[in-house]
Coordinates of C-alpha atoms in Angstrom, one line a residue:
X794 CA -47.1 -3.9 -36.2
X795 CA -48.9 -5.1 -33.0
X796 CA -48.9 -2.9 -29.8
X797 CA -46.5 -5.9 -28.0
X798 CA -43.5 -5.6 -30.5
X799 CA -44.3 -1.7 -30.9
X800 CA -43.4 -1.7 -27.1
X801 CA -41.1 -4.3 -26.5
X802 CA -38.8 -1.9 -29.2
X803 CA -39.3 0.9 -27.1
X804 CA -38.2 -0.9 -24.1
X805 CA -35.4 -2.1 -25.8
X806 CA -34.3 1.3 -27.6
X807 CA -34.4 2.4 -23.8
X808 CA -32.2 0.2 -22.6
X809 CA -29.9 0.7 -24.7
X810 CA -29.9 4.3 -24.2
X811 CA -29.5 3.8 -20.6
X812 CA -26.1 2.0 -20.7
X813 CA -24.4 4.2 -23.3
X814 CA -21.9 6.4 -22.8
X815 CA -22.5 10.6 -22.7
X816 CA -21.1 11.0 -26.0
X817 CA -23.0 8.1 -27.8
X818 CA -26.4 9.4 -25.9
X819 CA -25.3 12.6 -28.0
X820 CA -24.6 11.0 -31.2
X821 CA -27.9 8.9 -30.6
X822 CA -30.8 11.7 -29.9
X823 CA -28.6 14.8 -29.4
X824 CA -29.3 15.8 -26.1
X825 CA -26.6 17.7 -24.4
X826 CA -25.2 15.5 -21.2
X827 CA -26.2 18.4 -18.9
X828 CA -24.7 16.0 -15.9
X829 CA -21.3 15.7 -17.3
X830 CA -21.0 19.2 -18.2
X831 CA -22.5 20.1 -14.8
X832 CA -19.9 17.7 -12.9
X833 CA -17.2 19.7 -15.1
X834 CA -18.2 22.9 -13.4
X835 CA -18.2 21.1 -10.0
X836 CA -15.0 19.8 -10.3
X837 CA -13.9 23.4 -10.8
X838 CA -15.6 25.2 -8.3
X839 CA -15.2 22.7 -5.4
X840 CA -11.5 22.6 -5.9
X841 CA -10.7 26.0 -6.3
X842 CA -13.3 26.5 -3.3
X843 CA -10.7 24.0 -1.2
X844 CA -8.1 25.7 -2.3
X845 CA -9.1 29.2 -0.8
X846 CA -10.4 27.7 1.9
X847 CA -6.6 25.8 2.5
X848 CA -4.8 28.9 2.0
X849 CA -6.8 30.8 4.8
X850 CA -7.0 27.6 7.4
X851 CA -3.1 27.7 6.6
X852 CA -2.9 31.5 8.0
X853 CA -5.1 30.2 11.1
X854 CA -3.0 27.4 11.8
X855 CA 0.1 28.7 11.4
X856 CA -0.5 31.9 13.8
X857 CA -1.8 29.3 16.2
X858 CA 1.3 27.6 16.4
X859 CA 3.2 30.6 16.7
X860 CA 1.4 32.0 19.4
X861 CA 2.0 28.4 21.3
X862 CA 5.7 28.6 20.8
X863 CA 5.7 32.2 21.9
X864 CA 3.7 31.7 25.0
X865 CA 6.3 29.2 25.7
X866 CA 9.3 31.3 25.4
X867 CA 7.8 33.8 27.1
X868 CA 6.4 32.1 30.4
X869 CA 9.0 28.7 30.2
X870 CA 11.9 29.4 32.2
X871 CA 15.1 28.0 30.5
X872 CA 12.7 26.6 27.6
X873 CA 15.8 25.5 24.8
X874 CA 12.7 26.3 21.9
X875 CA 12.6 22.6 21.2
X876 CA 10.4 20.3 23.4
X877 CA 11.9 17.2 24.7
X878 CA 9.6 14.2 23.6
X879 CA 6.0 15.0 24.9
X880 CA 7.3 18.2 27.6
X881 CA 8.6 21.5 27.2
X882 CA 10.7 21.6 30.3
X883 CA 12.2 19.5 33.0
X884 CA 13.0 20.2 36.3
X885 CA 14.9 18.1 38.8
X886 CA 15.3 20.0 42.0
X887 CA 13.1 22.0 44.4
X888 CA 14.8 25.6 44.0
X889 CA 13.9 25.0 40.2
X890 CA 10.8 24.2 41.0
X891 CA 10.2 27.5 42.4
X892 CA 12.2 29.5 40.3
X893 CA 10.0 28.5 37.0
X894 CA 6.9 28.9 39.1
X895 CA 7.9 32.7 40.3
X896 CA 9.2 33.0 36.9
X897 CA 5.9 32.9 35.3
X898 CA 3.8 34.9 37.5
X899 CA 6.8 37.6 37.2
X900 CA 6.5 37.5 33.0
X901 CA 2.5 37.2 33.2
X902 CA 3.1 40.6 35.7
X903 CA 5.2 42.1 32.9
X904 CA 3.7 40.7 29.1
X905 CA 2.8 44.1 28.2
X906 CA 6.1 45.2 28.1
X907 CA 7.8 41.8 27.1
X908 CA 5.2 40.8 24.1
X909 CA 6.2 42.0 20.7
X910 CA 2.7 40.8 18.9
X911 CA -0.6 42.1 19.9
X912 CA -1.5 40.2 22.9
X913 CA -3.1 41.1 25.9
X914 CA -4.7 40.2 29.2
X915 CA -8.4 39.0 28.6
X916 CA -11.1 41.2 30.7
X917 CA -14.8 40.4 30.8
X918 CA -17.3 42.9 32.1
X919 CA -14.6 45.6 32.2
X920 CA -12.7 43.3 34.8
X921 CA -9.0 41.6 34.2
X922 CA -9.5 38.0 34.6
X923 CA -7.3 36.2 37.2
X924 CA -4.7 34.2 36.6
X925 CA -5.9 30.5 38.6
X926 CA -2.9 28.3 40.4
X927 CA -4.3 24.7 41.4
X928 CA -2.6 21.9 43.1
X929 CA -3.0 18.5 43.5
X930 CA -1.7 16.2 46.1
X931 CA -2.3 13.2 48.2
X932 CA -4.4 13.7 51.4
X933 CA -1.9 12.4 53.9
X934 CA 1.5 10.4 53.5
X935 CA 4.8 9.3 55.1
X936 CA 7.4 7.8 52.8
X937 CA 10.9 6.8 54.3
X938 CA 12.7 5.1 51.1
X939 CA 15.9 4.0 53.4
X940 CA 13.4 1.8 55.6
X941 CA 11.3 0.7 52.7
X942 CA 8.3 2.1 54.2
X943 CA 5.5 4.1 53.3
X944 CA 2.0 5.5 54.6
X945 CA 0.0 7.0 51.8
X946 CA -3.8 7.5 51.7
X947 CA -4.3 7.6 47.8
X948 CA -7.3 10.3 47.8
X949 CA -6.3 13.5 46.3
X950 CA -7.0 16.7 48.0
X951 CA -8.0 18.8 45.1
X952 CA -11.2 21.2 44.0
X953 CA -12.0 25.2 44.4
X954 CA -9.8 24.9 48.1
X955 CA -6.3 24.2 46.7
X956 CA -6.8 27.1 43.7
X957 CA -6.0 30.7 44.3
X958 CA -6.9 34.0 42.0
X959 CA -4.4 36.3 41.0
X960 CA -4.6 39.6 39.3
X961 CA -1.7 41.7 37.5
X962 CA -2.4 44.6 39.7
X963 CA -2.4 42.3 42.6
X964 CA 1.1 40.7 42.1
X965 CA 4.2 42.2 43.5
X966 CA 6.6 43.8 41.8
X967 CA 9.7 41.6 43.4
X968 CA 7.4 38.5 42.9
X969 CA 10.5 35.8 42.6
X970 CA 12.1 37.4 45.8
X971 CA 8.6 37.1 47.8
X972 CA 8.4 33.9 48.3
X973 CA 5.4 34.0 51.2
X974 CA 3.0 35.9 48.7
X975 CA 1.6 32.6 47.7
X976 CA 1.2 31.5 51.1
X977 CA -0.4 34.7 52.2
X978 CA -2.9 34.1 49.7
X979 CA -3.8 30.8 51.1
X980 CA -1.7 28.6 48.3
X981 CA 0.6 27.0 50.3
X982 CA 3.0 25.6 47.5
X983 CA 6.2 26.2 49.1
X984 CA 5.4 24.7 52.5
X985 CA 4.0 21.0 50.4
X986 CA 7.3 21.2 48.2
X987 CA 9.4 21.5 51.1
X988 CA 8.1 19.3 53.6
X989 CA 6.1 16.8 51.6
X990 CA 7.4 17.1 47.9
X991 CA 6.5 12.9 47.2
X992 CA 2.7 14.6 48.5
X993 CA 2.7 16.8 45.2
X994 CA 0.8 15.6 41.8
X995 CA 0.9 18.4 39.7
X996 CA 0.4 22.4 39.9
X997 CA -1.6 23.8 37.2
X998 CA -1.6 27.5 36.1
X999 CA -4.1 28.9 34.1
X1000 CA -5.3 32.1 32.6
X1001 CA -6.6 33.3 29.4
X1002 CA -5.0 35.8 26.8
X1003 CA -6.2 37.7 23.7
X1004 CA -5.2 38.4 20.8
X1005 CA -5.6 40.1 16.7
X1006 CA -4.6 37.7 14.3
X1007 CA -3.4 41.0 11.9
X1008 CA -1.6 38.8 8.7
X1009 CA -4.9 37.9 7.0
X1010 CA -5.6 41.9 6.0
X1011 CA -2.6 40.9 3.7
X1012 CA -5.0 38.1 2.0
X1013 CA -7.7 40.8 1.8
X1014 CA -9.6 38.9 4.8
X1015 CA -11.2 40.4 7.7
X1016 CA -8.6 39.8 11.3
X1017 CA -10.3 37.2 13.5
X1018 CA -10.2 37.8 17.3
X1019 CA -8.7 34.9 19.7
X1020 CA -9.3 34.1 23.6
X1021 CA -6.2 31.8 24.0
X1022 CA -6.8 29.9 27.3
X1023 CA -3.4 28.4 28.6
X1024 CA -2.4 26.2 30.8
X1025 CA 0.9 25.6 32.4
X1026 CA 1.4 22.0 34.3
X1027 CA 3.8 21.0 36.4
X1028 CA 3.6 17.2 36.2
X1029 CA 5.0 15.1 39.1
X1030 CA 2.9 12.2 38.5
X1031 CA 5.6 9.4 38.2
X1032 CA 7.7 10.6 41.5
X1033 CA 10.7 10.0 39.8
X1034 CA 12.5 13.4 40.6
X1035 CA 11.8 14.7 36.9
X1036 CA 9.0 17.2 37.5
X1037 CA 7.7 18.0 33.6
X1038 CA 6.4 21.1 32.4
X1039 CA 3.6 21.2 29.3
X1040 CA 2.5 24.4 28.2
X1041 CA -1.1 23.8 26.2
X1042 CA -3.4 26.4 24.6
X1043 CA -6.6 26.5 23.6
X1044 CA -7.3 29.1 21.3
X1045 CA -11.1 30.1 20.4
X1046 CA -11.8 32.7 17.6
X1047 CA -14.4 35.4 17.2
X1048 CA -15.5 38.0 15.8
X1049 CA -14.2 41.4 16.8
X1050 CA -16.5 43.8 18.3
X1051 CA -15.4 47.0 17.2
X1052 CA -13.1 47.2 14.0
X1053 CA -12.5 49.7 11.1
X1054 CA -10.5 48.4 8.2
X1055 CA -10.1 50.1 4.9
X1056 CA -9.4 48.4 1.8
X1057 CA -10.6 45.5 -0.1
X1058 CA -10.7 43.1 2.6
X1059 CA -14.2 43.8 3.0
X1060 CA -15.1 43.4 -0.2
X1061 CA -13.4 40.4 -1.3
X1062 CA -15.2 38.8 1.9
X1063 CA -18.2 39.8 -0.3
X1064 CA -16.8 37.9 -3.5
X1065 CA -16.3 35.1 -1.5
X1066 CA -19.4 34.5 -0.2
X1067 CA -21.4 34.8 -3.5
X1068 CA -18.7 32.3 -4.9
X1069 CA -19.5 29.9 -1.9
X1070 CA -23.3 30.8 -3.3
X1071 CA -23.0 29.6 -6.7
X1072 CA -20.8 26.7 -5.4
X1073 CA -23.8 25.7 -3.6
X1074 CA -26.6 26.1 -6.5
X1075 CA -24.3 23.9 -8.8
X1076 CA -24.1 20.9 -6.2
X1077 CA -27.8 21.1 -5.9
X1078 CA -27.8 20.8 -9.5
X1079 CA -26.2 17.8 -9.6
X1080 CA -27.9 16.0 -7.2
X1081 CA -31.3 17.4 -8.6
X1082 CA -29.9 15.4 -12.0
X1083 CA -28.3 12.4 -10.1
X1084 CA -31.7 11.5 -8.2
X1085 CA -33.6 12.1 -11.0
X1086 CA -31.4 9.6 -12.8
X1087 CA -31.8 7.3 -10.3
X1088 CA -35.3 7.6 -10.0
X1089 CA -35.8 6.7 -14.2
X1090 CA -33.2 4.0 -13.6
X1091 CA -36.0 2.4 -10.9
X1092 CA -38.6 2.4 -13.2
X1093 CA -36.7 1.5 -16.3
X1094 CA -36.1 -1.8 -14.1
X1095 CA -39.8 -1.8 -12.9
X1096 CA -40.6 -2.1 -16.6
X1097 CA -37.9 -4.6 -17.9
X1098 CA -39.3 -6.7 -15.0
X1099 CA -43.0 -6.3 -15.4
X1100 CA -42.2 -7.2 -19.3
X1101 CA -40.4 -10.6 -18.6
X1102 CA -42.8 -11.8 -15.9
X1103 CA -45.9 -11.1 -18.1
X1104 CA -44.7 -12.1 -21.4
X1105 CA -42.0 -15.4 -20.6
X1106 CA -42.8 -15.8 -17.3
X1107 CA -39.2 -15.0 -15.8
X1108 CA -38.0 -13.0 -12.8
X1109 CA -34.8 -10.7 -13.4
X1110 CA -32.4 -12.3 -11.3
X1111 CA -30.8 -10.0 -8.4
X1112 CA -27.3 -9.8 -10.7
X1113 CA -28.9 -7.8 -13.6
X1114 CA -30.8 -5.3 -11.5
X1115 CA -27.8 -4.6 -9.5
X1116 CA -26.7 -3.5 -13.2
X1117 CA -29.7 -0.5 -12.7
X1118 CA -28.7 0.7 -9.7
X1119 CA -25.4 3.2 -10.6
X1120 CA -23.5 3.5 -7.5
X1121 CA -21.8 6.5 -9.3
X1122 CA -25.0 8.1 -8.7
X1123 CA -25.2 7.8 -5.0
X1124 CA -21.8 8.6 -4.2
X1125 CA -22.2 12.1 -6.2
X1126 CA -25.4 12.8 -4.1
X1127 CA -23.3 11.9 -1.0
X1128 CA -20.6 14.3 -2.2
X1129 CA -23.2 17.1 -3.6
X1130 CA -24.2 17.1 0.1
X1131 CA -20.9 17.3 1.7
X1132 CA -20.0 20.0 -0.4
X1133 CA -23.5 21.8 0.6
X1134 CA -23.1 21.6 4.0
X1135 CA -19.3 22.7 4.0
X1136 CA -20.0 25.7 1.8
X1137 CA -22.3 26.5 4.5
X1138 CA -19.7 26.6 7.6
X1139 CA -17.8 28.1 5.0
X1140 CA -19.9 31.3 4.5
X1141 CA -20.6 31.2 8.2
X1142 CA -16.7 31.7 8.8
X1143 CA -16.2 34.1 6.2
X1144 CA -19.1 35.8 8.1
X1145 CA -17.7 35.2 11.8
X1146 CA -20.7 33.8 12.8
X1147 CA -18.6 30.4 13.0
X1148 CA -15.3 29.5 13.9
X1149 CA -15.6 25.5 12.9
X1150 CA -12.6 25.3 11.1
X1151 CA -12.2 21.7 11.3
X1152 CA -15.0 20.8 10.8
X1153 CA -15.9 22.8 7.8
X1154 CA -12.3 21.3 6.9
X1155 CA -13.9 17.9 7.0
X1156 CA -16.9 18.0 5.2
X1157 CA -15.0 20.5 1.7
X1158 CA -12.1 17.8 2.2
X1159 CA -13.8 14.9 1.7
X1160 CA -16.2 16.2 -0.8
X1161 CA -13.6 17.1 -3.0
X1162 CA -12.2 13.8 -2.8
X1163 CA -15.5 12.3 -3.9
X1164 CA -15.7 14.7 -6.6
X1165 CA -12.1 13.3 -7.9
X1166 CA -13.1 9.6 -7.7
X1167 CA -16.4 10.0 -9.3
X1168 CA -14.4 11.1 -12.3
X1169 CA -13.2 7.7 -12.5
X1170 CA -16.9 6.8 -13.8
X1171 CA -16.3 9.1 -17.2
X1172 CA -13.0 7.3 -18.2
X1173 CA -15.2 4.0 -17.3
X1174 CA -16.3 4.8 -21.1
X1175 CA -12.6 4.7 -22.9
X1176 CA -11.6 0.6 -23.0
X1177 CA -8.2 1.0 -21.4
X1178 CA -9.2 2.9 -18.8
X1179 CA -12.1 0.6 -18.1
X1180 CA -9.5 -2.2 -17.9
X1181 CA -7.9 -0.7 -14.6
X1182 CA -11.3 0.0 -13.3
X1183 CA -12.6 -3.5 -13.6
X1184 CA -9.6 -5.1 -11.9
X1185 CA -10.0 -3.0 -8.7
X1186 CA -13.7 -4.1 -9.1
X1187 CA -13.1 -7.4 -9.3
X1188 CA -9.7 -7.5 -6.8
X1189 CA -11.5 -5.0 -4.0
X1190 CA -13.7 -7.9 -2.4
X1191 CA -10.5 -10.7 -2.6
X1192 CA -8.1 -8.0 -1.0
X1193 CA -11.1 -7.0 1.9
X1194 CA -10.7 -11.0 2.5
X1195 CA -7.4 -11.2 2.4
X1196 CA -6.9 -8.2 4.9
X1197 CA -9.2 -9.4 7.3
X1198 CA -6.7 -12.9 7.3
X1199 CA -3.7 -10.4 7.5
X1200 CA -5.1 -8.0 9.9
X1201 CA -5.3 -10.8 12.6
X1202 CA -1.7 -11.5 12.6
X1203 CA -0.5 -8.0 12.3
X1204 CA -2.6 -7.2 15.7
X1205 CA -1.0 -10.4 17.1
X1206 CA 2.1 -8.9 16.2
X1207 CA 1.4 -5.4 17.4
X1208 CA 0.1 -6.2 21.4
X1209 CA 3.2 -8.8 21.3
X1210 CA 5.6 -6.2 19.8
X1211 CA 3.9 -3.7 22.9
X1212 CA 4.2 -5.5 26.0
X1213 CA 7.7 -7.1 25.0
X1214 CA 9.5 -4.2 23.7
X1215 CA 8.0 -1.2 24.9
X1216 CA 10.3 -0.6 27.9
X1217 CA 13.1 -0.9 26.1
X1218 CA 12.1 1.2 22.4
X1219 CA 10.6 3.9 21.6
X1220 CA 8.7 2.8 18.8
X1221 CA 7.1 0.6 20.6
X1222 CA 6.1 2.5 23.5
X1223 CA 2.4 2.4 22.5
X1224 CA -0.1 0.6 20.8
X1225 CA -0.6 3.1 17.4
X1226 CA 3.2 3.6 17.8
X1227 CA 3.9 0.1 17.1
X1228 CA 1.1 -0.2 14.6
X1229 CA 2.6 2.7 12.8
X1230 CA 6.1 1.1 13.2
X1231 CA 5.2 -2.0 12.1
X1232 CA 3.4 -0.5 8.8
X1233 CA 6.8 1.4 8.2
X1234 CA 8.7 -2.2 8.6
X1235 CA 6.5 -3.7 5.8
X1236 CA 7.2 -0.9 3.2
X1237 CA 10.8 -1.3 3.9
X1238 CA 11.4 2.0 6.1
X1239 CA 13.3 2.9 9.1
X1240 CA 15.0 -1.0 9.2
X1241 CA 18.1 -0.6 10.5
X1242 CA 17.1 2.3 13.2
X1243 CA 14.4 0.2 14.8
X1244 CA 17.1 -2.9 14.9
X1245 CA 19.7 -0.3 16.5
X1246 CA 17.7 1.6 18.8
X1247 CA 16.7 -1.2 20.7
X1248 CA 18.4 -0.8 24.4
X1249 CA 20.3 -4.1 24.7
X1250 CA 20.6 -4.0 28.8
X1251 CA 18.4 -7.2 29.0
X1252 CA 19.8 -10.3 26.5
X1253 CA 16.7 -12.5 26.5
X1254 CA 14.7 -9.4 25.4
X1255 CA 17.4 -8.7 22.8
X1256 CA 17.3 -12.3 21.2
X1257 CA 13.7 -12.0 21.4
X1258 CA 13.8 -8.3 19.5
X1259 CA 15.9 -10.4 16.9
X1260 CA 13.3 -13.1 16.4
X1261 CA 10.4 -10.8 16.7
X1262 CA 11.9 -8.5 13.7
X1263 CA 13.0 -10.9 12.0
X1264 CA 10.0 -13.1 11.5
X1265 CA 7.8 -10.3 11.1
X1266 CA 9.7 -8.6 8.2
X1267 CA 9.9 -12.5 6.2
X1268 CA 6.2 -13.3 7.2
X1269 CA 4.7 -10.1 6.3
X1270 CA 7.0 -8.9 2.9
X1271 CA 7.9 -12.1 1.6
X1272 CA 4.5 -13.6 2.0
X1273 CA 1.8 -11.3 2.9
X1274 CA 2.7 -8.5 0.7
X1275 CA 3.4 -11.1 -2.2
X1276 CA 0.1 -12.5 -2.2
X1277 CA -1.5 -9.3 -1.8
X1278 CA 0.3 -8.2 -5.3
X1279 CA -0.6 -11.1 -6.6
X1280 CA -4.4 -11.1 -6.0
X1281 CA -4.4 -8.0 -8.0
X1282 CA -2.5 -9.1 -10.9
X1283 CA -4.6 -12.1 -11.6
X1284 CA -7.8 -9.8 -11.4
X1285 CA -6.1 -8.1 -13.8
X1286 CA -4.6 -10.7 -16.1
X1287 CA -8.5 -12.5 -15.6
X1288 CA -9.9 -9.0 -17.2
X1289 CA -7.4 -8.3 -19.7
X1290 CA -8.5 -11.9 -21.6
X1291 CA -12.1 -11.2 -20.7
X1292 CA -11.9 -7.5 -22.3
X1293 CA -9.9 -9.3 -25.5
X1294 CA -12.5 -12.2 -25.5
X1295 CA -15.3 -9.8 -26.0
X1296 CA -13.8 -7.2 -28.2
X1297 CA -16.4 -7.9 -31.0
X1298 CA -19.2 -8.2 -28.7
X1299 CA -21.7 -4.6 -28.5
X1300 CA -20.0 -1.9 -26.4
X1301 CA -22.5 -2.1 -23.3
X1302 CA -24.6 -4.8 -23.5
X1303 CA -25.8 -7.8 -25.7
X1304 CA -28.6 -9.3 -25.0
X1305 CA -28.4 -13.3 -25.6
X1306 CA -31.2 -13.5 -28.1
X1307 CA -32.8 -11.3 -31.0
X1308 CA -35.8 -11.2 -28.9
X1309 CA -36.9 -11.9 -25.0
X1310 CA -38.0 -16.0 -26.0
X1311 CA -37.1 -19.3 -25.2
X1312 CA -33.6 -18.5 -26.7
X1313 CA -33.1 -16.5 -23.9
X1314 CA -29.5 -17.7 -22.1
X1315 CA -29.5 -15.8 -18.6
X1316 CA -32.5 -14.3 -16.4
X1317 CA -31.6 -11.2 -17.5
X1318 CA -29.3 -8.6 -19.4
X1319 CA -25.5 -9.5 -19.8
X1320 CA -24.0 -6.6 -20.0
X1321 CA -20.2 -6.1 -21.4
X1322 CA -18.7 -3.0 -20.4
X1323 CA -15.1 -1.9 -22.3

């Protein structure tokens, strides 16, 4: 046998091997498929290493919430424990005004003996930070509504000047009766309600609070310690006579300087972190195998090319090199990496050398949901599964098309739906409201409420809802949504006779001749996946 057929069987003994399946490479030269079994593990490890991590970012978030409504019930005067729309609180006349203002310096004064958690004022070089009131309001103005008139000079006098500092020692202890206590200190809030109250913008109070987040020593995890900066607004932006209140926090975690904790907490911090260890030696396991896979795959092509252009004179067209190039493999390197990197933050929070909860949050999330669709790959292998994979294959670049088409006429839809019918709904108030509103429509929710909400006190704009609704609802389910269920099913019908049409044809791939000759039907391989 000459040393051209001895190596155009090898070549083709590798090819085949390259497109089979993990269990017929097994049948074929019994090598265990280290990759599969190591994407196994990964599976494993990367989701139970989300869910940990879930359960513990739950603990987080949900003592940050508390804390907010807390903070609200504790320094909101009349605060009902539900916020209206986007504020807490609203207040419509001056005396309120100053009431909930005086009301929370007077519970700031008193929050050691009104707080029921562990909370306390925040100190930094042994000192109690102050608690800083800001104003903002136009430089100079004269409005006389009755005459239609007004003088305003639109610069805002704001900066260091219109903030004072108060301390807890400093504050009186009759500080809602002591009404010139502000004023004394330079912060002449009464004197701009009461003589120039259309002057005001806002009034900001801020100061920063700590706290012990106790309830993860019952998950066995060390307590993290929070700064929670707050800010308390007093909005009077629109000049309408509805003065807003938000209450926002900001809370940033640490770790605590001086703690003793007996238990296991420390311990199962330990656990953890060898866990997060061996999660990361596995990923780098995998994408050790998938590059290396990727690099044989390279030179496998380099060597089916080389072959056809020396011995028939052909180039491999781009088609059947694409075939060489597993996109499987490149999306499992992506998520080995993810997964890496989020283990990282992970160990670093377990530590408290980190608090990057979100982002750490990012990186395990979407890993893990790489993980999960790179399973689809393995049931690539069983024939009915393969049919559902080919149709989103074949569909995925028709439905892009068609959703670029659709796209422009649902953002036609959603400025029109905006400018129109924002005053008068709240759905459509802004633009990803009405986006989100208009997504709702088309999947048949929240019909009749966004026909009945619609304030009727101008007719033109109610015909014009009418039409609006109307024609979106019958362009977008009747049609759009139609078509868009119907370019998937004829991918899928188109597949389904394929995948019965080539049911006696080799499992992977069959190439068009007995040998690479003149017989030879395509550039290339043609390759028939089940």
């Amino acid at each position: 046998m000459s040393q051209g057929i001895i190596k155009e069987e090898i070549l083709r003994d590798d090819l085949k091997y390259y497109f089979m399946s993990p269990c017929e490479k097994y049948r074929a030269r019994r090598q265990l498929p280290w990759k599969l079994g190591v994407q196994i593990l990964k599976i494993v490890m990367i989701t139970s290493q989300l869910i940990l991590f879930g359960l513990n970012n739950q603990l987080v978030v949900a003592y940050k919430e508390e804390n907010a409504m807390t903070f609200k019930n504790l320094f909101l005067k009349d605060y009902s424990g539900v916020d209206e729309e986007d504020y807490s609180v609203a207040l419509y006349s001056q005396q309120a005004v100053y009431d909930s203002l005086f009301y929370v310096l007077d519970q700031y004064r008193q929050l050691g003996r009104l707080s029921v958690g562990p909370i306390s004022y925040a100190e930094e070089n042994g000192k109690l930070l102050p608690l800083v009131i800001c104003k903002e309001y136009y430089k100079r103005g004269n409005v006389e509504p009755s005459d239609d008139a007004y003088d305003i000079d639109a610069q805002l006098e704001k900066g260091q000047k219109m903030c004072g500092g108060l301390t807890p020692p400093t504050l009186p202890r009759s500080l809602c009766r002591n009404e010139g206590y502000l004023n004394h200190l330079g912060i002449d809030f009464l004197l701009t309600l009461a003589c120039f109250p259309f002057r005001l913008v806002d009034i900001k109070i801020t100061f920063q609070l700590k706290g012990i987040n106790l309830q993860t020593v019952r998950s066995h995890e060390l307590p993290d310690c929070y700064v929670f900066f707050v800010t308390i607004t007093f909005d009077n932006q629109c000049h309408s006579g509805k003065i807003k209140i938000f209450l926002d926090i900001d809370a940033l975690s640490s770790a605590c300087k001086n703690w003793t904790i007996s238990g296991t907490a420390q311990k199962n911090t330990h656990y953890l972190l060898v866990f997060d260890g061996f999660v990361i030696l596995v990923c780098l396991t995998s994408a050790v195998l998938c590059t290396r896979s990727i690099v044989l795959a390279v030179k496998l092509l380099q060597r089916f090319s080389r072959f056809f252009r020396e011995n028939y004179n052909h180039k491999v067209c781009e088609t059947d090199q694409k075939e060489f190039l597993n996109g499987w493999y490149v999306l499992v390197i992506v998520s080995d990496a993810m997964a890496i990197v989020g283990s990282i933050l992970k160990m670093e929070i377990q530590a408290k050398s980190l608090t990057s909860y979100d982002v750490c949050s990012i990186f395990l999330g979407t890993s893990t949901l790489m993980v999960w669709v790179g399973v689809i790959r393995y049931l690539g292998y069983f024939q009915k599964y393969n049919v559902l994979i080919l149709t989103m294959k074949t569909a995925f670049p028709k439905v892009i098309r068609f959703c670029c088409c659709a796209g422009m006429i649902y953002l036609g839809y959603t400025f029109c739906g905006w400018i129109v019918l924002g005053p008068y709904h709240e759905k459509f108030e802004g633009l990803s409201r009405v986006a989100e509103s208009l997504f709702s429509l088309v999947n048949g929710d929240d019909m009749y409420t966004t026909f009945a909400q619609l304030k009727d006190k101008n007719s033109l704009v109610w015909l014009f809802s009418r039409v609006y609704l109307y024609s979106f609802i019958s362009l977008f389910i009747y049609m759009v949504l139609s078509l868009f269920i119907a370019l998937i099913t004829d991918a899928y019908d188109t597949i389904k006779v394929l995948t019965h049409t080539f049911a006696g044809l080799n499992a992977h791939f069959v190439i068009c001749c007995k040998t690479f000759g003149k017989m030879f039907l395509r550039c290339g391989l043609m390759i028939m996946t089940h």
